[in-house]
Short mmCIF file of C-alpha atoms and ligand atoms in Angstrom, two decimals:
data_model
loop_
_atom_site.label_atom_id
_atom_site.label_comp_id
_atom_site.label_asym_id
_atom_site.label_seq_id
_atom_site.Cartn_x
_atom_site.Cartn_y
_atom_site.Cartn_z
CA MET A 1 25.16 -15.91 -26.07
CA TRP A 2 25.06 -17.35 -29.56
CA ASP A 3 23.49 -15.47 -32.45
CA PHE A 4 19.93 -16.72 -32.56
CA PRO A 5 17.19 -14.30 -33.67
CA LEU A 6 14.69 -15.42 -31.02
CA TRP A 7 17.25 -14.83 -28.30
CA PRO A 8 17.67 -11.11 -27.50
CA GLU A 9 21.14 -9.79 -26.86
CA SER A 10 22.27 -10.09 -23.27
CA ALA A 11 23.40 -6.65 -22.12
CA SER A 12 22.91 -6.18 -18.38
CA THR A 13 24.43 -7.52 -15.18
CA VAL A 14 21.31 -9.52 -14.26
CA ALA A 15 20.78 -10.95 -17.76
CA PRO A 16 23.07 -14.01 -17.28
CA SER A 17 21.36 -14.93 -13.99
CA VAL A 18 17.92 -14.80 -15.62
CA GLU A 19 19.18 -16.77 -18.63
CA ASN A 20 20.87 -19.48 -16.60
CA LEU A 21 17.72 -20.16 -14.60
CA TYR A 22 15.63 -20.09 -17.77
CA LEU A 23 17.97 -22.47 -19.59
CA PHE A 24 18.02 -24.79 -16.57
CA ILE A 25 14.21 -25.00 -16.64
CA VAL A 26 14.17 -25.51 -20.42
CA ALA A 27 16.83 -28.24 -20.17
CA LEU A 28 14.87 -29.92 -17.38
CA ASN A 29 11.70 -29.90 -19.49
CA VAL A 30 13.46 -31.19 -22.57
CA GLY A 31 15.17 -33.87 -20.47
CA ILE A 32 11.96 -35.08 -18.83
CA THR A 33 10.07 -35.05 -22.15
CA ALA A 34 12.87 -37.04 -23.81
CA LEU A 35 12.90 -39.51 -20.92
CA VAL A 36 9.12 -40.04 -21.17
CA PHE A 37 9.31 -40.65 -24.93
CA PHE A 38 12.33 -42.92 -24.58
CA LEU A 39 10.61 -45.06 -21.94
CA LEU A 40 7.39 -45.09 -23.96
CA ILE A 41 9.18 -46.55 -26.96
CA LEU A 42 11.39 -48.85 -24.90
CA PHE A 43 8.44 -50.34 -22.98
CA SER A 44 6.46 -50.78 -26.21
CA VAL A 45 9.26 -52.87 -27.58
CA LEU A 46 9.99 -54.84 -24.39
CA TYR A 47 6.48 -55.46 -23.11
CA TYR A 48 4.13 -55.65 -26.05
CA ARG A 49 1.46 -58.35 -25.83
CA ARG A 50 2.79 -61.52 -27.34
CA SER A 51 -0.37 -63.64 -27.51
CA GLU A 52 -4.16 -63.09 -27.35
CA ASP A 53 -4.50 -64.60 -23.85
CA GLN A 54 -1.36 -63.24 -22.24
CA VAL A 55 -2.00 -61.74 -18.77
CA PRO A 56 0.85 -59.58 -17.40
CA PRO A 57 1.95 -59.87 -13.73
CA GLN A 58 -0.09 -57.50 -11.48
CA TYR A 59 1.48 -55.00 -9.08
CA HIS A 60 -0.41 -53.47 -6.14
CA GLY A 61 1.99 -50.80 -5.00
CA SER A 62 5.68 -50.13 -4.63
CA MET A 63 7.01 -48.07 -1.74
CA LEU A 64 10.22 -47.37 -3.60
CA LEU A 65 8.38 -45.99 -6.66
CA GLU A 66 6.04 -43.86 -4.54
CA ILE A 67 8.87 -42.32 -2.54
CA GLY A 68 10.85 -41.79 -5.74
CA TRP A 69 8.18 -39.95 -7.71
CA THR A 70 7.34 -37.80 -4.69
CA ALA A 71 10.85 -36.97 -3.53
CA ILE A 72 12.53 -36.32 -6.89
CA PRO A 73 9.99 -33.75 -8.21
CA THR A 74 9.91 -32.10 -4.76
CA VAL A 75 13.66 -31.65 -4.78
CA ILE A 76 13.57 -30.33 -8.37
CA CYS A 77 10.80 -27.81 -7.48
CA LEU A 78 12.69 -26.63 -4.39
CA VAL A 79 15.87 -26.13 -6.43
CA ILE A 80 13.91 -23.99 -8.94
CA PHE A 81 12.28 -22.10 -6.05
CA ALA A 82 15.54 -21.34 -4.22
CA TRP A 83 17.28 -20.36 -7.44
CA GLY A 84 14.28 -18.21 -8.43
CA VAL A 85 14.33 -16.37 -5.09
CA LYS A 86 18.01 -15.61 -5.56
CA VAL A 87 17.50 -14.19 -9.07
CA TYR A 88 14.37 -12.31 -7.96
CA ALA A 89 16.25 -10.66 -5.11
CA GLU A 90 18.93 -9.59 -7.58
CA LEU A 91 16.23 -8.12 -9.85
CA VAL A 92 14.28 -6.14 -7.24
CA VAL A 93 16.96 -4.57 -5.04
CA PRO A 94 18.65 -1.64 -6.79
CA PRO A 95 22.17 -0.62 -5.75
CA ALA A 96 22.22 2.48 -3.56
CA ASP A 97 24.20 4.51 -6.10
CA ALA A 98 21.74 3.98 -8.97
CA THR A 99 20.73 7.03 -11.03
CA ASP A 100 17.04 7.86 -10.47
CA VAL A 101 15.00 8.13 -13.63
CA TYR A 102 11.23 8.66 -13.52
CA VAL A 103 9.12 7.09 -16.26
CA VAL A 104 5.44 7.81 -16.91
CA GLY A 105 3.49 5.56 -19.25
CA ARG A 106 0.38 6.71 -21.05
CA GLN A 107 -1.59 5.73 -24.12
CA TRP A 108 0.69 5.34 -26.06
CA MET A 109 4.12 6.58 -25.09
CA TRP A 110 6.79 6.49 -22.41
CA LYS A 111 7.91 9.80 -20.91
CA ALA A 112 11.19 9.86 -18.98
CA GLN A 113 12.66 12.47 -16.64
CA TYR A 114 16.26 12.58 -15.40
CA PRO A 115 17.50 14.01 -12.07
CA GLY A 116 18.91 17.01 -13.94
CA GLY A 117 15.49 17.75 -15.47
CA GLN A 118 16.25 16.27 -18.89
CA ARG A 119 13.21 14.71 -20.50
CA GLU A 120 12.63 12.43 -23.41
CA ILE A 121 9.84 10.44 -25.01
CA ASN A 122 10.09 6.78 -26.03
CA ALA A 123 13.82 6.89 -25.35
CA LEU A 124 16.26 6.42 -22.51
CA HIS A 125 19.99 6.93 -22.18
CA ALA A 126 22.31 5.11 -19.80
CA VAL A 127 26.00 4.58 -19.14
CA VAL A 128 27.88 1.30 -19.51
CA GLY A 129 28.56 -0.16 -16.06
CA LYS A 130 26.40 2.33 -14.16
CA PRO A 131 23.18 1.24 -12.45
CA VAL A 132 19.90 3.03 -13.23
CA LYS A 133 16.75 2.83 -11.13
CA LEU A 134 13.47 3.55 -12.88
CA THR A 135 10.43 4.66 -10.90
CA LEU A 136 7.39 3.92 -13.01
CA THR A 137 3.78 5.01 -13.02
CA SER A 138 0.95 5.41 -15.52
CA GLU A 139 -1.42 8.24 -16.33
CA ASP A 140 -4.24 6.07 -17.59
CA VAL A 141 -4.25 2.26 -17.80
CA LEU A 142 -1.87 -0.57 -16.94
CA HIS A 143 1.27 -0.66 -19.05
CA SER A 144 4.34 -2.80 -18.62
CA PHE A 145 7.85 -1.51 -19.20
CA SER A 146 10.25 -4.05 -20.62
CA ILE A 147 13.83 -4.06 -21.93
CA PRO A 148 14.36 -7.62 -23.22
CA ALA A 149 18.13 -7.21 -23.70
CA PHE A 150 18.42 -6.39 -19.98
CA ARG A 151 15.92 -9.11 -18.94
CA VAL A 152 13.93 -6.60 -16.89
CA LYS A 153 10.24 -5.80 -16.84
CA SER A 154 7.83 -4.03 -14.51
CA ASP A 155 4.19 -3.01 -14.66
CA ALA A 156 3.42 0.71 -14.77
CA VAL A 157 0.34 1.06 -12.60
CA PRO A 158 -1.91 4.13 -12.41
CA GLY A 159 -2.04 5.44 -8.83
CA ARG A 160 1.23 3.99 -7.55
CA TYR A 161 4.96 3.78 -8.15
CA THR A 162 6.78 0.63 -9.08
CA THR A 163 10.54 0.31 -9.60
CA LEU A 164 12.94 -1.52 -11.83
CA TRP A 165 16.73 -1.35 -12.11
CA PHE A 166 19.45 -2.41 -14.49
CA GLN A 167 23.15 -2.01 -15.08
CA PRO A 168 24.07 -2.13 -18.78
CA THR A 169 27.20 -4.09 -19.66
CA LYS A 170 27.80 -3.03 -23.26
CA PRO A 171 27.18 0.01 -25.41
CA GLY A 172 24.44 -0.23 -27.99
CA VAL A 173 20.83 0.56 -28.74
CA TYR A 174 18.20 -1.77 -27.32
CA HIS A 175 14.43 -2.11 -27.60
CA ILE A 176 11.92 -0.85 -25.05
CA PHE A 177 8.51 -2.48 -25.25
CA CYS A 178 5.16 -2.11 -23.57
CA THR A 179 4.28 -5.70 -22.70
CA GLU A 180 0.75 -5.26 -21.38
CA TYR A 181 -2.11 -4.83 -23.86
CA CYS A 182 -3.19 -1.23 -23.28
CA GLY A 183 -5.37 -0.26 -26.25
CA THR A 184 -5.34 0.29 -30.00
CA GLU A 185 -1.75 1.41 -30.35
CA HIS A 186 -0.23 -0.87 -27.73
CA SER A 187 2.04 -2.45 -30.35
CA ARG A 188 3.45 0.98 -31.19
CA MET A 189 4.24 1.86 -27.57
CA ILE A 190 7.90 1.14 -28.14
CA GLY A 191 11.18 2.94 -27.69
CA LYS A 192 14.94 2.66 -27.65
CA ILE A 193 17.49 2.78 -24.88
CA THR A 194 20.93 3.99 -25.86
CA VAL A 195 23.81 2.75 -23.73
CA MET A 196 26.86 5.00 -24.05
CA GLU A 197 30.24 5.64 -22.50
CA GLU A 198 30.36 8.07 -19.55
CA ALA A 199 31.85 10.96 -21.55
CA ASP A 200 29.25 10.70 -24.32
CA TYR A 201 26.52 10.49 -21.72
CA GLN A 202 27.71 13.64 -19.94
CA LYS A 203 27.79 15.41 -23.29
CA TRP A 204 24.28 14.23 -24.07
CA LEU A 205 23.05 15.31 -20.62
CA SER A 206 24.49 18.79 -20.93
CA GLU A 207 22.91 19.19 -24.36
CA LYS A 208 19.56 18.09 -22.95
CA ALA A 209 19.93 20.08 -19.74
CA GLU A 210 16.99 22.07 -18.57
CA LEU A 211 16.08 22.96 -15.04
CA GLY A 212 16.36 20.09 -12.60
CA ASP A 213 13.27 18.28 -11.31
CA ALA A 214 13.76 19.64 -7.81
CA VAL A 215 14.05 23.19 -9.15
CA GLN A 216 10.87 22.76 -11.20
CA GLY A 217 9.26 21.20 -8.12
CA ARG A 218 10.19 24.22 -6.02
CA LYS A 219 8.39 26.48 -8.47
CA LEU A 220 5.31 24.26 -8.32
CA PHE A 221 5.53 24.28 -4.51
CA SER A 222 5.02 28.04 -4.61
CA LYS A 223 2.62 28.08 -7.54
CA LEU A 224 0.33 25.45 -5.98
CA GLN A 225 0.39 27.35 -2.66
CA CYS A 226 1.83 24.41 -0.73
CA VAL A 227 3.98 26.84 1.21
CA THR A 228 0.92 28.68 2.57
CA CYS A 229 0.34 25.84 5.03
CA HIS A 230 3.54 23.78 4.91
CA ALA A 231 5.42 26.81 6.14
CA GLY A 232 8.10 24.89 8.01
CA GLU A 233 7.27 26.64 11.31
CA SER A 234 6.02 24.95 14.44
CA GLN A 235 2.69 26.87 14.40
CA ALA A 236 2.09 26.15 10.71
CA ARG A 237 -1.28 24.76 9.60
CA ALA A 238 0.35 21.68 8.09
CA PRO A 239 3.39 19.51 8.90
CA SER A 240 6.83 20.76 7.95
CA LEU A 241 8.15 18.83 4.96
CA GLU A 242 11.82 19.42 5.70
CA GLU A 243 13.88 16.22 5.73
CA ILE A 244 10.82 13.97 5.98
CA TYR A 245 11.78 11.69 3.09
CA MET A 246 12.19 8.09 4.31
CA LYS A 247 11.44 9.13 7.93
CA ARG A 248 8.76 7.37 9.97
CA ILE A 249 5.89 9.82 10.46
CA PRO A 250 3.71 9.41 13.60
CA LEU A 251 0.09 9.11 12.48
CA ALA A 252 -3.21 10.34 13.95
CA TYR A 253 -5.68 8.98 11.41
CA ASP A 254 -5.65 6.24 8.79
CA LYS A 255 -8.52 6.37 6.25
CA GLY A 256 -10.58 8.45 8.68
CA SER A 257 -10.14 6.26 11.75
CA PRO A 258 -7.97 7.33 14.69
CA VAL A 259 -4.96 5.03 14.98
CA ALA A 260 -3.27 3.60 18.05
CA HIS A 261 -0.64 5.78 19.66
CA GLY A 262 2.76 5.06 18.18
CA ALA A 263 1.52 4.08 14.69
CA THR A 264 3.72 5.45 11.94
CA ALA A 265 3.97 5.63 8.17
CA LEU A 266 7.19 5.53 6.16
CA ALA A 267 7.46 8.78 4.16
CA ASP A 268 8.55 7.12 0.91
CA GLU A 269 7.52 8.23 -2.58
CA ASN A 270 4.21 6.39 -2.42
CA TYR A 271 3.30 8.04 0.91
CA LEU A 272 4.20 11.51 -0.41
CA ARG A 273 2.19 10.86 -3.55
CA GLU A 274 -0.83 9.65 -1.57
CA SER A 275 -0.65 12.67 0.74
CA ILE A 276 -0.79 15.02 -2.25
CA ARG A 277 -3.49 13.19 -4.23
CA TYR A 278 -5.57 12.12 -1.19
CA PRO A 279 -4.61 14.34 1.76
CA SER A 280 -7.12 12.72 4.14
CA ALA A 281 -5.87 9.16 3.58
CA ARG A 282 -3.27 9.16 6.35
CA ILE A 283 -2.96 12.16 8.64
CA ALA A 284 0.11 12.96 10.70
CA ALA A 285 -0.09 13.19 14.49
CA GLY A 286 -1.17 16.63 15.67
CA PHE A 287 -3.56 17.28 12.78
CA GLN A 288 -7.31 16.81 12.36
CA TYR A 289 -9.42 14.59 10.11
CA PRO A 290 -10.49 15.43 7.46
CA SER A 291 -7.47 17.25 6.13
CA ILE A 292 -7.91 20.94 5.35
CA MET A 293 -5.64 20.41 2.36
CA PRO A 294 -7.39 20.21 -1.01
CA ALA A 295 -6.89 16.98 -2.96
CA TYR A 296 -4.49 17.67 -5.82
CA ASP A 297 -5.95 15.46 -8.53
CA GLU A 298 -4.71 15.15 -12.14
CA SER A 299 -6.49 18.34 -13.21
CA LEU A 300 -4.25 20.31 -10.82
CA VAL A 301 -0.98 18.35 -10.83
CA SER A 302 -0.07 16.01 -13.68
CA GLU A 303 1.95 12.84 -13.01
CA ASP A 304 5.05 14.60 -14.42
CA GLU A 305 4.57 17.55 -12.08
CA LEU A 306 3.95 15.22 -9.16
CA PHE A 307 7.39 13.67 -9.72
CA GLN A 308 8.89 17.17 -9.65
CA VAL A 309 7.12 18.16 -6.44
CA ILE A 310 8.23 14.90 -4.81
CA ALA A 311 11.81 15.43 -6.05
CA TYR A 312 11.66 18.84 -4.38
CA ILE A 313 10.30 17.46 -1.09
CA LYS A 314 13.06 14.82 -1.12
CA SER A 315 15.66 17.56 -1.52
CA LEU A 316 14.24 19.85 1.17
CA LYS A 317 16.72 20.35 4.03
CA LYS A 318 16.23 21.97 7.44
CA GLY A 319 15.40 25.65 7.19
CA GLN A 320 15.03 25.58 3.40
CA THR A 321 11.25 26.00 3.14
CA PRO A 322 10.77 29.13 1.04
CA ALA A 323 9.28 32.16 2.77
CA ARG A 324 5.55 32.65 2.36
CA VAL A 325 4.59 35.11 -0.35
CA GLU A 326 1.85 37.31 1.10
CA GLN A 327 0.11 38.72 -1.95
CA THR A 328 -0.53 35.37 -3.61
CA THR A 329 -4.04 34.07 -4.06
CA ILE A 330 -5.04 30.45 -3.96
CA PRO A 331 -6.34 29.43 -7.39
CA SER A 332 -10.13 29.25 -7.04
CA ALA A 333 -10.09 25.86 -8.73
CA LEU A 334 -8.44 24.46 -5.61
CA GLY A 335 -11.31 25.55 -3.42
CA ALA A 336 -8.85 25.82 -0.58
CA PRO A 337 -9.72 27.59 2.62
CA THR A 338 -7.96 30.91 2.28
CA GLY A 339 -9.00 32.55 5.55
CA ARG A 340 -9.48 35.73 3.54
CA LYS A 341 -12.58 37.39 2.13
CU1 LIG B 1 1.14 0.44 -22.98
CU2 LIG B 1 0.74 -1.66 -23.97
#
């Protein structure tokens, strides 16, 4: 694109598609406005009143005109619709090989976590030509995560996960904005994304390396006593979590009501999150309502920790549930039934 300060750099694979549609709509608007003004002036010149008593010929309808001004705008709208659907589909479906990065918004910063456990605040790093999928949430109010140079934007909503993906096309440093008014320092909820070559990125990752999310999640899984009930055995007090990610789970109860036989829930990130925050919301077949599991609210598991626990559950393979540790005590704050006196 040309160098025009109101036009952000175009640096992702979807950017040209978004731009082309946008420019088409702008051109259409400019064209129609110009046509209206041209006709206005032309008709003023051709048909102005030439004498005090001049009466123009009267028209009482024209089939051709009516069909024309109905059909032409309809076709234009349908073209914009079909084109919009195509671009939207491109924007919402991430490639399967995208790198997963979790982003938590809060007043007033963006916190990011990488699969290898690297974390950063108000910054992201990505590789030229490699897709990245962001999973977004918020700890407090609505925020909106936007990278104008990539033409991508998604709300960060407390209580659920939303996603956004991009594939950078050139190295550089680009703005990250919060584009939803979220309080006093909304305008300072900004950051930078650095797009680098693969080798530089690997170097950066290894410098930032800490323990991976799944490894941190495994620690939390023991610390929060999840393993006491989710023991991975058939007689356990809670369902086994091994290899449940993206499986369809047969349900017994949905919001307290028994469900029809055969009803299922897809064990995606939002289902796992809900089952941790609100264990009684949807209960798997074979278990009773209400759930004996305590609700793990924000005072027990922060949004960051929740991502780690979910990363761990996603990584859990058959037979990998850690052995129960006998001498542990359930933190009293959880108020969990311990079965011990
Ligand atoms: Cu966060 Cu505006």
